[in-house]
Amino acid sequence: MQPDKQGYFGRFGGKFIPETLTTVLKELGAEYSHARKDKIFQKELSCYLNEYAGRPTPLYYAARFSKFLKGPKIYLKREDLCHTGAHKINNTLGQVLLARRMKKQRIIAETGAGQHGVATATAAAMFGLKCVVYMGVKDIERQALNVFRMKLLGAELRPVTSGSQTLKDACNEAIRDWVTNVKDTYYVIGSVVGPHPYPMMVRDFQTVIGKETRVQILKKEGRLPDYLVACVGGGSNSIGLFHPFFNDKKVKFAGIEAAGFGIKTSKHAATLIKGSIGVLHGAKSYLLQDKDGQINIAHSLAPGLDYPGVGPEHSYYKEIGRARYLAVTDKQALAGLKLLSEVEGIIPALESAHAIAYVQKLAPQLTKNKIVVVCLSGRGDKDIDIVQKANLKRFN
């Protein structure tokens, strides 16, 4: 599935931008169009993914987790083993290489959970580029380890105190910076959101997840999986897993959003389930908004899911019924994190724990001959403080 010339997936996507950015987005689209067909660029990216980021990541058969759930065979796509600890490095390496082709000397980014900020700071450091990362004050408090890592990598961290002080407002500030400094600055967007060509471009850089999964599961099982499961905030790890299987209709997609305190409350980030269609950060998609079109504050214990929008390709998948979108609460995600840690010795990121928690619900409905692949998008080191504060009495 490719967007049309205006960047629409069906009726979602597009380019809703100030005039200042029209030229630079046109240049970016043209440069990316050349780069995606350029064998030298693709060879260079592949080299960095393999030798620097640590790809291919393993497709791990979670035997004890499968046995515990008494259902299907469950495999984990181990993006948590990438350099910097999450799938985000796949995209930042691609975009920073693109920035270098465009001769941009300054990199900016926004981050929520901090993993995209760390990945951007890492890629910028490797190529010797100046890096500025915008991050909400609330997320800075929640993700102290990643804040320290970004600073250690030489990035300048700019705290955002407006609005909800989370990812949405960090995006707003990054866009303001970009508008002001567009001549020498490249904006590395961290998810499949924003104006065209970003949703397509970030998706393409993340499809390495799904392409590897296809090869690996065929080698291990001799057939494709029955289900692909991944968490959805902006939606980059999930679309990276889903997209290469788009035409394999027997492979079912499950995107897991954050139900927070519950989707019947106002404290959630279940954009595709509870949202409505509008425009945010340059693209038309499902959003959390009130009847006047004002953006509602999203909530999730997982900072990477705490976003009131979603990538337009996901909205399209929802509309055509290609993917199902479901939601998991904070408490269920914590229980999923605890379970995977105990039975497999793997501490997942809170974002990924939402997908794990959904598999706990799904598995009893499936027979043992079914195969489920879960994208483990990041590791949980960054979330230890949140988990300690949130829960732990009920597990002791």
XYZ file of C-alpha atoms in Angstrom:
396
model
C 0.000 0.000 0.000
C 1.506 3.287 -1.125
C 0.031 6.756 -0.559
C -1.213 8.705 -3.581
C 0.745 11.648 -5.010
C -0.680 13.981 -2.379
C 0.339 11.601 0.401
C -3.069 10.122 1.205
C -3.774 6.593 2.360
C -7.415 6.505 1.315
C -8.753 9.695 2.906
C -6.001 9.878 5.568
C -2.639 11.646 5.507
C -1.892 14.595 3.245
C 0.144 17.681 3.937
C -1.458 20.322 6.221
C 1.435 22.714 6.724
C 2.405 26.387 6.950
C 3.654 27.914 3.701
C 7.180 28.129 5.171
C 7.501 24.345 5.011
C 6.119 23.819 1.533
C 9.459 24.041 -0.249
C 11.425 21.980 2.254
C 8.855 19.171 2.232
C 8.898 19.178 -1.540
C 12.704 18.903 -1.439
C 12.512 16.142 1.162
C 9.998 14.197 -0.923
C 12.188 14.465 -4.012
C 15.354 13.501 -2.127
C 13.691 10.512 -0.508
C 12.236 9.427 -3.841
C 15.778 9.319 -5.234
C 17.272 7.702 -2.133
C 14.790 4.818 -1.959
C 15.821 3.802 -5.500
C 19.510 4.566 -5.008
C 21.442 1.323 -4.551
C 24.347 3.161 -2.935
C 22.075 4.764 -0.304
C 20.289 1.475 0.382
C 23.608 -0.387 0.641
C 24.950 2.222 3.067
C 21.782 2.087 5.199
C 21.839 -1.702 5.219
C 25.468 -1.647 6.302
C 24.743 0.654 9.254
C 21.671 -1.378 10.240
C 23.656 -4.596 10.260
C 27.009 -3.507 11.631
C 26.025 -0.583 13.884
C 22.420 -1.230 14.961
C 22.839 -4.998 15.258
C 20.385 -6.297 12.670
C 18.872 -8.698 11.934
C 17.259 -8.955 15.347
C 16.267 -12.476 16.458
C 12.787 -13.940 16.106
C 12.687 -15.748 19.429
C 10.333 -18.620 20.222
C 9.000 -17.831 23.705
C 8.508 -21.453 24.783
C 7.776 -20.854 28.454
C 5.434 -17.938 27.732
C 3.600 -20.104 25.173
C 3.360 -22.983 27.641
C 2.129 -20.696 30.420
C -0.705 -19.403 28.243
C -1.616 -22.946 27.063
C -2.369 -21.696 23.565
C -0.501 -20.905 20.337
C 3.213 -20.768 19.633
C 4.344 -17.249 20.488
C 7.383 -15.651 18.896
C 8.944 -12.355 19.951
C 10.570 -10.086 17.360
C 13.422 -8.776 19.492
C 13.694 -5.089 18.525
C 14.710 -4.518 22.148
C 18.094 -5.960 21.174
C 18.824 -3.181 18.677
C 21.575 -0.718 19.535
C 20.038 1.946 21.849
C 17.387 -0.562 23.005
C 14.456 -0.036 20.648
C 13.286 -0.141 17.033
C 13.690 3.648 16.813
C 17.283 3.351 15.587
C 16.054 1.818 12.262
C 14.358 5.081 11.361
C 16.865 7.563 12.749
C 19.760 5.993 10.837
C 17.739 6.284 7.634
C 16.668 9.867 8.231
C 20.056 11.124 9.395
C 21.647 9.574 6.300
C 19.024 11.458 4.301
C 19.803 14.693 6.182
C 23.444 14.230 5.299
C 22.531 13.843 1.601
C 20.582 17.115 1.882
C 23.624 18.772 3.516
C 21.712 19.728 6.664
C 24.042 20.423 9.577
C 21.515 20.587 12.411
C 19.169 17.783 13.535
C 16.067 18.282 15.677
C 13.679 15.718 17.098
C 10.835 15.275 19.560
C 10.558 12.410 22.010
C 8.106 10.948 24.510
C 9.534 7.761 25.996
C 13.012 9.027 25.156
C 13.919 6.113 22.878
C 13.529 8.189 19.716
C 15.520 11.005 21.314
C 18.313 8.605 22.255
C 18.296 7.031 18.772
C 18.410 10.451 17.085
C 21.192 11.690 19.383
C 23.103 8.484 18.640
C 22.834 8.817 14.860
C 23.671 12.528 14.996
C 26.729 11.850 17.148
C 27.942 9.155 14.787
C 27.763 11.541 11.820
C 29.052 14.575 13.723
C 25.863 16.640 13.484
C 24.452 19.058 16.055
C 21.336 17.640 17.717
C 18.484 19.295 19.643
C 15.718 17.179 21.232
C 12.383 18.533 22.497
C 10.773 16.640 25.376
C 7.828 17.403 27.664
C 8.657 18.109 31.306
C 6.346 15.318 32.422
C 8.234 12.851 30.212
C 11.600 14.199 31.401
C 10.556 13.287 34.935
C 9.349 9.838 33.861
C 12.342 8.956 31.686
C 15.360 10.193 33.625
C 17.655 7.464 32.310
C 17.019 8.340 28.671
C 17.413 12.053 29.424
C 20.872 11.316 30.815
C 21.720 9.143 27.808
C 20.768 11.912 25.350
C 22.949 14.421 27.179
C 25.814 11.926 27.318
C 25.533 11.560 23.543
C 26.014 15.306 23.158
C 22.430 16.321 22.390
C 20.898 19.514 23.699
C 17.651 18.725 25.526
C 14.980 21.436 25.452
C 12.235 20.915 28.079
C 8.667 21.684 26.956
C 6.409 23.185 29.603
C 3.300 23.939 27.529
C 0.060 21.944 27.383
C 0.151 18.396 28.684
C 3.981 18.559 28.823
C 4.187 15.285 26.907
C 4.825 14.111 23.341
C 2.134 16.197 21.615
C 3.591 19.425 22.947
C 7.160 18.321 22.207
C 6.030 17.857 18.571
C 4.539 21.373 18.564
C 7.816 22.906 19.748
C 9.907 20.898 17.290
C 7.709 22.096 14.419
C 8.105 25.727 15.582
C 11.885 25.282 15.611
C 11.792 23.717 12.147
C 9.722 26.562 10.689
C 12.223 29.066 12.089
C 15.414 27.254 11.068
C 14.329 25.345 8.001
C 17.353 26.338 5.899
C 19.960 24.320 7.813
C 17.777 22.043 9.977
C 16.424 18.542 9.379
C 13.482 17.389 11.539
C 13.747 13.660 12.343
C 10.143 12.672 13.084
C 10.016 9.586 15.277
C 6.839 7.889 14.165
C 4.642 7.368 11.102
C 2.931 10.728 11.663
C 3.309 14.248 10.304
C 2.881 15.611 6.778
C 3.730 13.613 3.660
C 6.306 12.149 3.013
C 7.077 11.380 6.688
C 4.435 8.643 7.302
C 5.574 6.766 4.189
C 9.270 7.389 4.778
C 9.318 6.351 8.451
C 7.176 3.322 7.547
C 9.664 2.301 4.881
C 12.604 2.557 7.278
C 10.734 0.419 9.835
C 9.607 -2.286 7.410
C 12.924 -3.990 8.050
C 11.075 -5.449 11.079
C 8.397 -7.165 8.997
C 10.709 -8.170 6.169
C 13.053 -9.946 8.574
C 10.095 -11.543 10.374
C 8.796 -13.022 7.115
C 12.134 -14.656 6.307
C 12.673 -15.877 9.859
C 9.228 -17.390 10.446
C 9.308 -19.192 7.100
C 12.655 -20.666 8.066
C 11.472 -21.709 11.535
C 7.897 -22.821 10.815
C 7.657 -23.192 7.045
C 4.638 -20.882 6.914
C 3.456 -17.380 7.755
C 2.086 -16.503 11.210
C -1.629 -16.360 11.971
C -1.384 -13.143 14.003
C 0.945 -10.162 14.194
C 0.600 -8.136 17.402
C 2.238 -4.793 18.242
C 1.566 -1.723 20.362
C 0.318 1.484 18.706
C 1.052 5.025 19.837
C 2.027 6.956 16.718
C 2.354 3.490 15.216
C 5.882 3.010 13.834
C 6.850 -0.415 15.168
C 3.422 -1.852 14.346
C 3.278 -0.524 10.786
C 6.876 -1.678 10.302
C 5.790 -5.192 11.246
C 2.415 -5.174 9.464
C 3.189 -3.521 6.147
C 5.247 -6.318 4.509
C 2.308 -8.685 5.209
C -0.393 -6.321 3.875
C -1.322 -8.598 0.950
C -1.218 -11.806 3.016
C -4.877 -11.692 3.980
C -4.710 -14.758 6.226
C -2.238 -12.983 8.499
C -4.318 -11.011 11.009
C -3.051 -7.701 12.420
C -3.746 -6.611 16.012
C -2.673 -3.086 17.004
C -2.785 -2.465 20.735
C -3.505 1.016 22.035
C -3.247 2.338 25.578
C -6.527 2.181 27.506
C -4.874 3.928 30.463
C -7.436 3.978 33.277
C -10.047 2.524 30.892
C -11.556 3.620 27.578
C -14.774 4.611 29.332
C -12.810 7.255 31.263
C -11.098 10.380 29.904
C -7.676 8.965 30.877
C -6.596 6.902 27.888
C -4.740 7.133 24.570
C -6.998 4.854 22.494
C -7.057 7.113 19.458
C -8.286 4.620 16.871
C -10.942 3.132 19.150
C -12.337 6.286 20.725
C -11.111 9.086 18.456
C -12.596 10.911 15.487
C -11.154 12.217 12.234
C -9.260 15.523 12.279
C -5.905 17.154 11.561
C -2.889 17.121 13.880
C 0.800 17.814 13.213
C 0.294 18.146 9.480
C -1.810 15.086 8.649
C -5.434 13.923 8.648
C -6.043 10.919 10.844
C -7.943 9.704 13.893
C -7.422 11.991 16.904
C -8.580 12.438 20.460
C -10.500 15.706 20.261
C -13.578 17.416 21.642
C -16.667 18.429 19.666
C -15.001 21.764 18.779
C -11.905 20.056 17.388
C -9.664 20.904 20.347
C -7.127 18.165 21.056
C -7.765 16.184 24.242
C -4.911 15.206 26.526
C -3.948 11.556 26.129
C -2.961 9.364 29.043
C -0.858 6.237 29.303
C 1.574 4.906 31.851
C 3.800 4.222 28.826
C 5.223 7.568 27.627
C 5.643 6.289 24.081
C 1.901 5.661 23.751
C 0.867 8.954 25.352
C -0.094 10.686 22.068
C -3.561 11.886 20.931
C -2.998 11.039 17.247
C -1.914 8.087 15.142
C -0.268 7.514 11.776
C -2.631 7.880 8.800
C -1.823 4.436 7.425
C -3.231 2.911 10.618
C -6.417 4.944 10.164
C -6.664 3.517 6.666
C -6.117 -0.046 7.924
C -8.908 0.527 10.458
C -11.273 1.883 7.820
C -10.784 -1.002 5.393
C -10.786 -3.590 8.192
C -7.246 -4.813 7.469
C -6.250 -4.456 11.141
C -8.103 -4.701 14.426
C -7.302 -2.144 17.078
C -7.777 -3.056 20.723
C -6.803 -1.483 24.013
C -5.037 -2.567 27.199
C -5.109 -0.687 30.497
C -2.131 0.497 32.540
C -2.739 -2.268 35.069
C -2.946 -4.963 32.415
C 0.263 -3.713 30.807
C 2.056 -3.827 34.162
C 0.864 -7.397 34.648
C 2.110 -8.269 31.157
C 5.510 -6.766 31.923
C 5.724 -8.723 35.146
C 4.693 -12.006 33.486
C 7.157 -11.829 30.579
C 9.942 -10.864 32.966
C 9.282 -13.879 35.183
C 8.650 -16.571 32.578
C 11.122 -15.549 29.863
C 13.723 -13.409 31.641
C 12.930 -10.484 29.325
C 11.846 -7.114 30.743
C 9.873 -5.391 27.977
C 9.319 -1.660 27.599
C 5.957 -0.551 28.974
C 4.879 0.169 25.409
C 5.607 -3.401 24.322
C 4.011 -4.720 27.523
C 0.648 -3.585 26.106
C 1.092 -6.055 23.240
C 2.169 -8.771 25.661
C -0.906 -8.140 27.815
C -3.182 -8.470 24.787
C -1.598 -11.804 23.875
C -2.623 -13.032 27.324
C -6.224 -12.335 26.273
C -5.832 -13.698 22.754
C -4.002 -16.945 23.462
C -6.853 -18.828 25.211
C -8.992 -18.299 22.096
C -6.446 -20.020 19.825
C -5.433 -23.623 19.300
C -1.879 -24.848 19.752
C -1.208 -25.027 16.018
C -1.593 -21.250 15.614
C 1.415 -18.919 15.451
C 1.547 -15.441 16.956
C 4.381 -12.962 16.449
C 4.667 -10.070 18.908
C 6.894 -7.077 18.214
C 8.955 -6.409 21.313
C 9.678 -2.834 20.310
C 11.935 -1.858 23.217
C 13.511 -2.944 26.464
C 12.220 -1.994 29.879
C 15.275 -0.522 31.589
C 13.974 2.982 30.943
C 10.691 2.218 32.735
C 11.968 0.750 35.974
C 11.212 3.892 38.012
C 7.661 4.089 36.627
C 7.034 0.433 37.360
C 8.416 0.712 40.885
C 6.211 3.701 41.649
C 3.128 2.310 39.934
C 2.665 -1.042 41.188
C 4.556 -3.041 43.168
C 2.595 -3.586 46.250
C 0.066 -5.695 44.442
C 2.759 -8.036 43.179
C 4.379 -8.511 46.612
